[in-house]
PDB file of C-alpha atoms and ligand atoms in Angstrom:
ATOM      1  CA  MET A 286       5.252 -21.488 -16.597  1.00 44.00           C
ATOM      2  CA  SER A 287       4.422 -21.217 -12.927  1.00 61.00           C
ATOM      3  CA  HIS A 288       6.770 -22.823 -10.475  1.00 90.00           C
ATOM      4  CA  LYS A 289       5.160 -24.523  -7.465  1.00 95.00           C
ATOM      5  CA  LEU A 290       7.117 -25.704  -4.456  1.00 97.00           C
ATOM      6  CA  LEU A 291       6.213 -27.208  -1.114  1.00 97.00           C
ATOM      7  CA  GLY A 292       6.847 -25.068   1.968  1.00 98.00           C
ATOM      8  CA  ILE A 293       6.866 -26.483   5.495  1.00 98.00           C
ATOM      9  CA  ASP A 294       7.024 -24.482   8.731  1.00 98.00           C
ATOM     10  CA  VAL A 295       7.761 -26.424  11.901  1.00 97.00           C
ATOM     11  CA  GLY A 296       6.565 -24.823  15.116  1.00 93.00           C
ATOM     12  CA  GLY A 297       6.599 -25.944  18.737  1.00 89.00           C
ATOM     13  CA  SER A 298       2.860 -26.666  18.600  1.00 89.00           C
ATOM     14  CA  PHE A 299       1.962 -27.148  14.916  1.00 94.00           C
ATOM     15  CA  ILE A 300       3.622 -28.063  11.646  1.00 97.00           C
ATOM     16  CA  LYS A 301       2.170 -26.105   8.725  1.00 97.00           C
ATOM     17  CA  ALA A 302       2.514 -26.876   5.038  1.00 98.00           C
ATOM     18  CA  GLY A 303       1.345 -25.456   1.747  1.00 98.00           C
ATOM     19  CA  VAL A 304       2.078 -25.362  -1.954  1.00 97.00           C
ATOM     20  CA  VAL A 305       3.526 -22.023  -2.999  1.00 97.00           C
ATOM     21  CA  ASP A 306       3.491 -20.489  -6.431  1.00 96.00           C
ATOM     22  CA  VAL A 307       6.911 -18.911  -6.141  1.00 94.00           C
ATOM     23  CA  GLU A 308       6.451 -16.585  -9.112  1.00 91.00           C
ATOM     24  CA  ALA A 309       3.133 -15.238  -7.866  1.00 91.00           C
ATOM     25  CA  GLY A 310       4.369 -15.376  -4.258  1.00 91.00           C
ATOM     26  CA  SER A 311       1.163 -16.889  -2.975  1.00 94.00           C
ATOM     27  CA  LEU A 312      -0.258 -20.119  -1.676  1.00 95.00           C
ATOM     28  CA  VAL A 313      -1.964 -22.412  -4.131  1.00 94.00           C
ATOM     29  CA  GLY A 314      -4.891 -23.821  -2.209  1.00 92.00           C
ATOM     30  CA  GLU A 315      -4.982 -23.974   1.542  1.00 93.00           C
ATOM     31  CA  LEU A 316      -2.445 -23.932   4.323  1.00 96.00           C
ATOM     32  CA  ILE A 317      -2.780 -27.210   6.211  1.00 98.00           C
ATOM     33  CA  SER A 318      -1.378 -28.172   9.591  1.00 98.00           C
ATOM     34  CA  ALA A 319      -0.959 -31.014  12.056  1.00 98.00           C
ATOM     35  CA  PRO A 320       0.055 -30.965  15.735  1.00 97.00           C
ATOM     36  CA  THR A 321       3.804 -31.240  16.264  1.00 96.00           C
ATOM     37  CA  PRO A 322       4.432 -34.757  17.637  1.00 96.00           C
ATOM     38  CA  GLN A 323       5.499 -34.809  21.280  1.00 95.00           C
ATOM     39  CA  PRO A 324       8.313 -35.475  21.896  1.00 94.00           C
ATOM     40  CA  SER A 325       9.284 -33.565  18.789  1.00 95.00           C
ATOM     41  CA  ALA A 326      12.419 -35.567  17.958  1.00 96.00           C
ATOM     42  CA  PRO A 327      13.638 -35.514  14.332  1.00 96.00           C
ATOM     43  CA  GLU A 328      12.576 -39.047  13.323  1.00 94.00           C
ATOM     44  CA  ALA A 329       9.233 -38.728  15.128  1.00 95.00           C
ATOM     45  CA  MET A 330       8.400 -35.675  13.051  1.00 97.00           C
ATOM     46  CA  MET A 331       8.974 -37.234   9.640  1.00 97.00           C
ATOM     47  CA  PRO A 332       5.709 -39.249   9.386  1.00 97.00           C
ATOM     48  CA  THR A 333       3.754 -36.072  10.236  1.00 98.00           C
ATOM     49  CA  ILE A 334       5.612 -34.153   7.517  1.00 98.00           C
ATOM     50  CA  ALA A 335       5.069 -36.999   5.023  1.00 97.00           C
ATOM     51  CA  GLY A 336       1.365 -37.035   5.939  1.00 97.00           C
ATOM     52  CA  LEU A 337       1.044 -33.298   5.348  1.00 98.00           C
ATOM     53  CA  ALA A 338       2.830 -33.539   1.989  1.00 97.00           C
ATOM     54  CA  ALA A 339       0.516 -36.389   0.948  1.00 96.00           C
ATOM     55  CA  ARG A 340      -2.560 -34.246   1.662  1.00 96.00           C
ATOM     56  CA  LEU A 341      -1.337 -31.507  -0.707  1.00 96.00           C
ATOM     57  CA  PRO A 342      -1.225 -31.505  -4.513  1.00 93.00           C
ATOM     58  CA  ALA A 343       1.979 -33.126  -5.775  1.00 90.00           C
ATOM     59  CA  THR A 344       4.846 -30.742  -6.559  1.00 88.00           C
ATOM     60  CA  ALA A 345       8.206 -31.340  -8.178  1.00 86.00           C
ATOM     61  CA  GLY A 346      11.419 -29.613  -7.158  1.00 90.00           C
ATOM     62  CA  ALA A 347      12.873 -28.734  -3.812  1.00 94.00           C
ATOM     63  CA  VAL A 348      11.095 -28.259  -0.488  1.00 97.00           C
ATOM     64  CA  GLY A 349      11.663 -25.397   1.934  1.00 97.00           C
ATOM     65  CA  LEU A 350      11.749 -26.329   5.617  1.00 98.00           C
ATOM     66  CA  ALA A 351      11.481 -23.488   8.132  1.00 98.00           C
ATOM     67  CA  PHE A 352      12.518 -24.506  11.618  1.00 98.00           C
ATOM     68  CA  PRO A 353      12.448 -22.823  15.062  1.00 97.00           C
ATOM     69  CA  ALA A 354      16.199 -22.943  15.663  1.00 98.00           C
ATOM     70  CA  VAL A 355      19.520 -21.567  14.531  1.00 98.00           C
ATOM     71  CA  VAL A 356      20.424 -23.392  11.306  1.00 98.00           C
ATOM     72  CA  LYS A 357      24.079 -23.257  10.263  1.00 96.00           C
ATOM     73  CA  SER A 358      25.498 -25.161   7.288  1.00 92.00           C
ATOM     74  CA  GLY A 359      22.305 -27.190   7.068  1.00 91.00           C
ATOM     75  CA  ARG A 360      22.249 -28.266  10.706  1.00 96.00           C
ATOM     76  CA  ALA A 361      20.098 -27.158  13.622  1.00 97.00           C
ATOM     77  CA  ARG A 362      22.335 -25.728  16.329  1.00 98.00           C
ATOM     78  CA  THR A 363      19.829 -24.818  19.050  1.00 97.00           C
ATOM     79  CA  ALA A 364      16.492 -26.179  20.243  1.00 96.00           C
ATOM     80  CA  ALA A 365      14.592 -23.790  22.496  1.00 93.00           C
ATOM     81  CA  ASN A 366      11.033 -24.888  21.782  1.00 92.00           C
ATOM     82  CA  ILE A 367      11.684 -28.216  20.120  1.00 95.00           C
ATOM     83  CA  ASP A 368      13.232 -31.540  21.180  1.00 96.00           C
ATOM     84  CA  HIS A 369      16.944 -31.282  21.986  1.00 96.00           C
ATOM     85  CA  ALA A 370      17.648 -34.287  19.767  1.00 97.00           C
ATOM     86  CA  TRP A 371      17.450 -31.787  16.889  1.00 97.00           C
ATOM     87  CA  ILE A 372      20.741 -30.170  17.895  1.00 98.00           C
ATOM     88  CA  GLY A 373      23.200 -31.171  15.173  1.00 97.00           C
ATOM     89  CA  ALA A 374      20.479 -32.761  13.004  1.00 97.00           C
ATOM     90  CA  ASP A 375      20.608 -32.286   9.246  1.00 96.00           C
ATOM     91  CA  GLY A 376      17.020 -31.289   8.485  1.00 95.00           C
ATOM     92  CA  ALA A 377      17.527 -31.206   4.730  1.00 94.00           C
ATOM     93  CA  ALA A 378      18.877 -34.777   4.730  1.00 96.00           C
ATOM     94  CA  LEU A 379      15.908 -35.981   6.800  1.00 96.00           C
ATOM     95  CA  ILE A 380      13.481 -34.362   4.364  1.00 95.00           C
ATOM     96  CA  ARG A 381      15.389 -35.752   1.404  1.00 95.00           C
ATOM     97  CA  ARG A 382      14.918 -39.235   2.869  1.00 95.00           C
ATOM     98  CA  THR A 383      11.268 -38.645   3.784  1.00 96.00           C
ATOM     99  CA  LEU A 384      10.024 -36.856   0.673  1.00 96.00           C
ATOM    100  CA  ASP A 385      12.658 -37.966  -1.800  1.00 95.00           C
ATOM    101  CA  ARG A 386      13.741 -34.520  -2.944  1.00 93.00           C
ATOM    102  CA  ASP A 387      16.108 -31.697  -2.141  1.00 94.00           C
ATOM    103  CA  ALA A 388      15.299 -29.423   0.737  1.00 96.00           C
ATOM    104  CA  LEU A 389      16.467 -26.081   2.034  1.00 97.00           C
ATOM    105  CA  PHE A 390      16.560 -25.939   5.831  1.00 97.00           C
ATOM    106  CA  LEU A 391      16.415 -22.474   7.448  1.00 98.00           C
ATOM    107  CA  ASN A 392      15.346 -20.603  10.572  1.00 98.00           C
ATOM    108  CA  ASP A 393      11.580 -19.957  10.744  1.00 98.00           C
ATOM    109  CA  ALA A 394      11.756 -16.213  11.461  1.00 98.00           C
ATOM    110  CA  ASP A 395      14.303 -15.779   8.667  1.00 98.00           C
ATOM    111  CA  ALA A 396      11.869 -17.564   6.323  1.00 98.00           C
ATOM    112  CA  ALA A 397       8.939 -15.410   7.448  1.00 98.00           C
ATOM    113  CA  GLY A 398      11.057 -12.278   7.115  1.00 98.00           C
ATOM    114  CA  LEU A 399      12.116 -13.201   3.574  1.00 98.00           C
ATOM    115  CA  ALA A 400       8.466 -13.563   2.546  1.00 98.00           C
ATOM    116  CA  GLU A 401       7.596 -10.201   4.076  1.00 98.00           C
ATOM    117  CA  MET A 402      10.579  -8.410   2.558  1.00 98.00           C
ATOM    118  CA  ARG A 403      10.112  -9.864  -0.915  1.00 96.00           C
ATOM    119  CA  LEU A 404       6.350  -9.636  -1.187  1.00 95.00           C
ATOM    120  CA  GLY A 405       4.708  -8.398   1.978  1.00 96.00           C
ATOM    121  CA  ALA A 406       4.937  -5.645   4.567  1.00 98.00           C
ATOM    122  CA  GLY A 407       8.604  -4.919   3.823  1.00 98.00           C
ATOM    123  CA  ARG A 408       8.447  -5.006   0.050  1.00 97.00           C
ATOM    124  CA  GLY A 409      10.646  -2.288  -1.454  1.00 96.00           C
ATOM    125  CA  VAL A 410      11.737  -1.008   1.969  1.00 96.00           C
ATOM    126  CA  LYS A 411      15.313   0.255   2.019  1.00 94.00           C
ATOM    127  CA  GLY A 412      17.263   0.670   5.209  1.00 97.00           C
ATOM    128  CA  SER A 413      17.083  -1.449   8.338  1.00 98.00           C
ATOM    129  CA  VAL A 414      14.142  -3.674   9.166  1.00 98.00           C
ATOM    130  CA  VAL A 415      13.584  -5.835  12.243  1.00 98.00           C
ATOM    131  CA  MET A 416      11.037  -8.581  11.739  1.00 98.00           C
ATOM    132  CA  LEU A 417       9.771 -10.188  14.952  1.00 98.00           C
ATOM    133  CA  THR A 418       7.502 -13.234  15.058  1.00 97.00           C
ATOM    134  CA  PHE A 419       5.369 -13.772  18.150  1.00 96.00           C
ATOM    135  CA  GLY A 420       4.350 -17.385  18.682  1.00 94.00           C
ATOM    136  CA  THR A 421       5.537 -20.149  21.002  1.00 92.00           C
ATOM    137  CA  GLY A 422       8.769 -18.162  21.167  1.00 95.00           C
ATOM    138  CA  ILE A 423       9.893 -14.861  19.658  1.00 97.00           C
ATOM    139  CA  GLY A 424      11.762 -15.150  16.376  1.00 98.00           C
ATOM    140  CA  SER A 425      13.772 -12.390  14.745  1.00 98.00           C
ATOM    141  CA  ALA A 426      15.110 -11.569  11.284  1.00 98.00           C
ATOM    142  CA  LEU A 427      17.238  -8.518  10.490  1.00 98.00           C
ATOM    143  CA  PHE A 428      17.393  -6.945   7.038  1.00 98.00           C
ATOM    144  CA  ILE A 429      19.412  -4.170   5.538  1.00 98.00           C
ATOM    145  CA  ASP A 430      18.242  -3.005   2.093  1.00 97.00           C
ATOM    146  CA  GLY A 431      16.335  -6.278   1.788  1.00 96.00           C
ATOM    147  CA  ARG A 432      19.339  -8.495   2.578  1.00 97.00           C
ATOM    148  CA  LEU A 433      19.075 -10.881   5.492  1.00 97.00           C
ATOM    149  CA  PHE A 434      21.508 -11.137   8.387  1.00 98.00           C
ATOM    150  CA  PRO A 435      20.580 -14.744   9.268  1.00 98.00           C
ATOM    151  CA  ASN A 436      20.126 -16.560  12.575  1.00 98.00           C
ATOM    152  CA  THR A 437      19.648 -13.646  14.912  1.00 98.00           C
ATOM    153  CA  GLU A 438      18.085 -14.872  18.162  1.00 98.00           C
ATOM    154  CA  LEU A 439      16.613 -11.734  19.649  1.00 98.00           C
ATOM    155  CA  GLY A 440      13.868 -13.669  21.414  1.00 98.00           C
ATOM    156  CA  HIS A 441      16.610 -14.823  23.756  1.00 98.00           C
ATOM    157  CA  MET A 442      17.826 -11.352  24.661  1.00 97.00           C
ATOM    158  CA  GLU A 443      17.577 -11.027  28.428  1.00 96.00           C
ATOM    159  CA  LEU A 444      14.704  -8.936  29.712  1.00 94.00           C
ATOM    160  CA  ASN A 445      13.827  -8.684  33.401  1.00 89.00           C
ATOM    161  CA  GLY A 446      16.204 -11.534  34.205  1.00 93.00           C
ATOM    162  CA  MET A 447      14.741 -13.967  31.681  1.00 96.00           C
ATOM    163  CA  ASP A 448      14.678 -14.763  27.970  1.00 97.00           C
ATOM    164  CA  SER A 449      12.473 -12.105  26.389  1.00 97.00           C
ATOM    165  CA  GLU A 450      10.371 -14.800  24.719  1.00 97.00           C
ATOM    166  CA  LYS A 451       9.499 -16.105  28.185  1.00 97.00           C
ATOM    167  CA  TYR A 452       8.230 -12.606  28.970  1.00 98.00           C
ATOM    168  CA  ALA A 453       6.478 -11.383  25.841  1.00 98.00           C
ATOM    169  CA  SER A 454       5.674 -14.196  23.364  1.00 97.00           C
ATOM    170  CA  ALA A 455       2.124 -14.897  22.219  1.00 96.00           C
ATOM    171  CA  HIS A 456       2.389 -18.183  24.135  1.00 95.00           C
ATOM    172  CA  VAL A 457       3.019 -16.253  27.364  1.00 97.00           C
ATOM    173  CA  LYS A 458      -0.033 -14.088  26.622  1.00 97.00           C
ATOM    174  CA  ALA A 459      -2.156 -17.233  26.319  1.00 97.00           C
ATOM    175  CA  MET A 460      -0.612 -19.042  29.323  1.00 97.00           C
ATOM    176  CA  LEU A 461      -1.012 -16.078  31.671  1.00 98.00           C
ATOM    177  CA  ASN A 462      -4.329 -15.089  30.138  1.00 98.00           C
ATOM    178  CA  LEU A 463      -3.047 -11.542  29.575  1.00 98.00           C
ATOM    179  CA  ASP A 464      -5.423  -9.059  27.969  1.00 97.00           C
ATOM    180  CA  TRP A 465      -4.163  -6.863  25.113  1.00 98.00           C
ATOM    181  CA  ARG A 466      -3.081  -4.095  27.457  1.00 98.00           C
ATOM    182  CA  ALA A 467      -1.138  -6.369  29.813  1.00 98.00           C
ATOM    183  CA  TRP A 468       0.545  -8.126  26.898  1.00 98.00           C
ATOM    184  CA  MET A 469       1.342  -4.875  25.111  1.00 97.00           C
ATOM    185  CA  ASP A 470       2.932  -3.506  28.287  1.00 97.00           C
ATOM    186  CA  ARG A 471       5.408  -6.352  27.905  1.00 97.00           C
ATOM    187  CA  VAL A 472       5.789  -6.048  24.120  1.00 98.00           C
ATOM    188  CA  ASN A 473       6.423  -2.314  24.481  1.00 97.00           C
ATOM    189  CA  VAL A 474       9.261  -2.976  26.929  1.00 97.00           C
ATOM    190  CA  TYR A 475      10.725  -5.437  24.449  1.00 98.00           C
ATOM    191  CA  LEU A 476      10.357  -3.096  21.448  1.00 98.00           C
ATOM    192  CA  ASP A 477      11.873  -0.303  23.488  1.00 97.00           C
ATOM    193  CA  ARG A 478      14.973  -2.415  24.040  1.00 97.00           C
ATOM    194  CA  MET A 479      15.127  -3.381  20.359  1.00 97.00           C
ATOM    195  CA  GLN A 480      14.771   0.282  19.432  1.00 97.00           C
ATOM    196  CA  ALA A 481      17.595   1.313  21.776  1.00 97.00           C
ATOM    197  CA  LEU A 482      19.909  -1.375  20.371  1.00 97.00           C
ATOM    198  CA  PHE A 483      19.108  -1.384  16.640  1.00 97.00           C
ATOM    199  CA  TRP A 484      17.328   1.833  15.726  1.00 98.00           C
ATOM    200  CA  PRO A 485      15.576   0.169  12.764  1.00 98.00           C
ATOM    201  CA  ASP A 486      13.636   2.124  10.161  1.00 97.00           C
ATOM    202  CA  LEU A 487      10.820  -0.386  10.419  1.00 98.00           C
ATOM    203  CA  PHE A 488       9.564  -3.155  12.690  1.00 98.00           C
ATOM    204  CA  ILE A 489       7.371  -5.865  11.169  1.00 98.00           C
ATOM    205  CA  LEU A 490       5.380  -7.850  13.705  1.00 98.00           C
ATOM    206  CA  GLY A 491       4.511 -11.374  12.617  1.00 97.00           C
ATOM    207  CA  GLY A 492       3.120 -14.658  13.866  1.00 94.00           C
ATOM    208  CA  ALA A 493      -0.547 -15.632  13.923  1.00 90.00           C
ATOM    209  CA  ILE A 494      -1.231 -12.896  16.476  1.00 94.00           C
ATOM    210  CA  SER A 495      -0.301 -10.234  13.890  1.00 94.00           C
ATOM    211  CA  GLU A 496      -3.715 -10.910  12.342  1.00 94.00           C
ATOM    212  CA  ARG A 497      -5.105  -9.113  15.431  1.00 96.00           C
ATOM    213  CA  PHE A 498      -2.926  -6.036  14.850  1.00 97.00           C
ATOM    214  CA  ALA A 499      -5.935  -3.714  14.767  1.00 96.00           C
ATOM    215  CA  ASP A 500      -6.803  -4.788  18.328  1.00 97.00           C
ATOM    216  CA  PHE A 501      -3.407  -4.089  19.854  1.00 97.00           C
ATOM    217  CA  ALA A 502      -1.891  -1.409  17.586  1.00 97.00           C
ATOM    218  CA  PRO A 503      -3.479   1.485  19.545  1.00 97.00           C
ATOM    219  CA  LEU A 504      -1.554   0.258  22.615  1.00 97.00           C
ATOM    220  CA  LEU A 505       1.836   0.118  20.881  1.00 96.00           C
ATOM    221  CA  HIS A 506       4.472   2.684  21.823  1.00 93.00           C
ATOM    222  CA  CYS A 507       7.382   2.712  19.472  1.00 93.00           C
ATOM    223  CA  GLU A 508       9.572   5.384  17.969  1.00 92.00           C
ATOM    224  CA  ALA A 509      10.066   3.529  14.681  1.00 96.00           C
ATOM    225  CA  GLU A 510       7.311   2.658  12.255  1.00 97.00           C
ATOM    226  CA  VAL A 511       5.581  -0.640  13.065  1.00 98.00           C
ATOM    227  CA  ARG A 512       3.669  -2.668  10.486  1.00 98.00           C
ATOM    228  CA  PRO A 513       1.840  -5.959  10.829  1.00 97.00           C
ATOM    229  CA  ALA A 514       3.114  -8.868   8.763  1.00 97.00           C
ATOM    230  CA  HIS A 515       1.171  -9.114   5.541  1.00 96.00           C
ATOM    231  CA  PHE A 516       1.179 -12.911   5.462  1.00 95.00           C
ATOM    232  CA  GLY A 517       0.372 -13.606   9.134  1.00 91.00           C
ATOM    233  CA  ASN A 518       0.953 -17.246   9.955  1.00 90.00           C
ATOM    234  CA  GLN A 519       1.522 -18.183   6.289  1.00 95.00           C
ATOM    235  CA  ALA A 520       4.793 -16.250   6.129  1.00 96.00           C
ATOM    236  CA  GLY A 521       7.028 -19.145   7.241  1.00 97.00           C
ATOM    237  CA  VAL A 522       5.645 -21.545   4.624  1.00 98.00           C
ATOM    238  CA  LEU A 523       5.841 -18.916   1.878  1.00 98.00           C
ATOM    239  CA  GLY A 524       9.343 -17.815   2.806  1.00 98.00           C
ATOM    240  CA  ALA A 525      10.633 -21.390   3.065  1.00 98.00           C
ATOM    241  CA  ALA A 526       9.405 -22.155  -0.459  1.00 98.00           C
ATOM    242  CA  LEU A 527      10.788 -18.866  -1.825  1.00 97.00           C
ATOM    243  CA  ALA A 528      14.175 -19.555  -0.242  1.00 97.00           C
ATOM    244  CA  ALA A 529      14.201 -23.109  -1.660  1.00 97.00           C
ATOM    245  CA  ALA A 530      13.353 -21.717  -5.104  1.00 96.00           C
ATOM    246  CA  GLU A 531      16.286 -19.309  -4.879  1.00 93.00           C
ATOM    247  CA  ALA A 532      18.682 -21.954  -3.562  1.00 93.00           C
ATOM    248  CA  TYR A 533      17.754 -24.488  -6.221  1.00 91.00           C
ATOM    249  CA  ALA A 534      17.113 -22.103  -9.103  1.00 85.00           C
ATOM    250  CA  GLY A 535      17.572 -23.886 -12.400  1.00 65.00           C
ATOM    251  CA  THR A 536      17.594 -27.364 -10.900  1.00 60.00           C
ATOM    252  CA  GLY A 537      13.961 -28.271 -10.983  1.00 50.00           C
TER     253      GLY A 537
HETATM  254  C1  BGC B  49      14.203 -19.931  18.621  1.00 88.13           C
HETATM  255  C2  BGC B  49      14.368 -19.220  17.304  1.00 88.13           C
HETATM  256  C3  BGC B  49      13.036 -19.164  16.582  1.00 88.13           C
HETATM  257  C4  BGC B  49      11.972 -18.567  17.484  1.00 88.13           C
HETATM  258  C5  BGC B  49      10.597 -18.572  16.836  1.00 88.13           C
HETATM  259  C6  BGC B  49      13.111 -19.254  19.424  1.00 88.13           C
HETATM  260  O1  BGC B  49      12.946 -19.910  20.644  1.00 88.13           O
HETATM  261  O2  BGC B  49      15.417 -19.911  19.361  1.00 88.13           O
HETATM  262  O3  BGC B  49      15.347 -19.873  16.512  1.00 88.13           O
HETATM  263  O4  BGC B  49      13.164 -18.420  15.400  1.00 88.13           O
HETATM  264  O5  BGC B  49      11.891 -19.268  18.694  1.00 88.13           O
HETATM  265  O6  BGC B  49      10.163 -19.864  16.563  1.00 88.13           O
END
């Protein structure tokens, strides 16, 4: 019997949602999205999430909620690109109230990385992998032999006197209207620093912009192997549902 769970990926600009067949590791139907309410406070976000869930086929079982912050013991602990009212908020409890079912609350890059390592660009890869997501910010997920070291925040590593995500995210590319070369000059500096600090066997580059990998790959300079994310901007939704399936295995 196939097992279908709802995955939700909250971003600074959009909230995405989809139904995931967790055995097949793929979306059932389309990925839908709605603009993130502004201000993006916890309560303000719940009607948008309920609206997205209502537009999708009904699913039973837990929900996975990927979120752009450090999540420790079920609570958001940071809020770089989201309303500060989230700090300390229990995302799983909010979802339980809104959608009337259990939820697993986790960092968005960790969720995307889990999807890539289980089923995508990192499938079967042993050794050390650094997954980086380029979007409103830069998210990171570190893996060793497929096991996650959660809540790394390498988008906040200092680069040229600022948070690296303020220097090299996809949002910065759009805001400063950087062409591929100008943006890759910045990404290369960032990857260089990651390389010097972590020496991974593989980098996986994710976020919606990874769908344009063919355009910027010739400009990449990196000692380690670099692969584009297989699931592009679906990875967060997929990974959130996969993580919820693992966390609630046998309960629904
Ligand atoms: C947040 C991370 C998040 C990343 C990508 C950063 O600003 O601090 O927790 O993973 O953005 O959304």
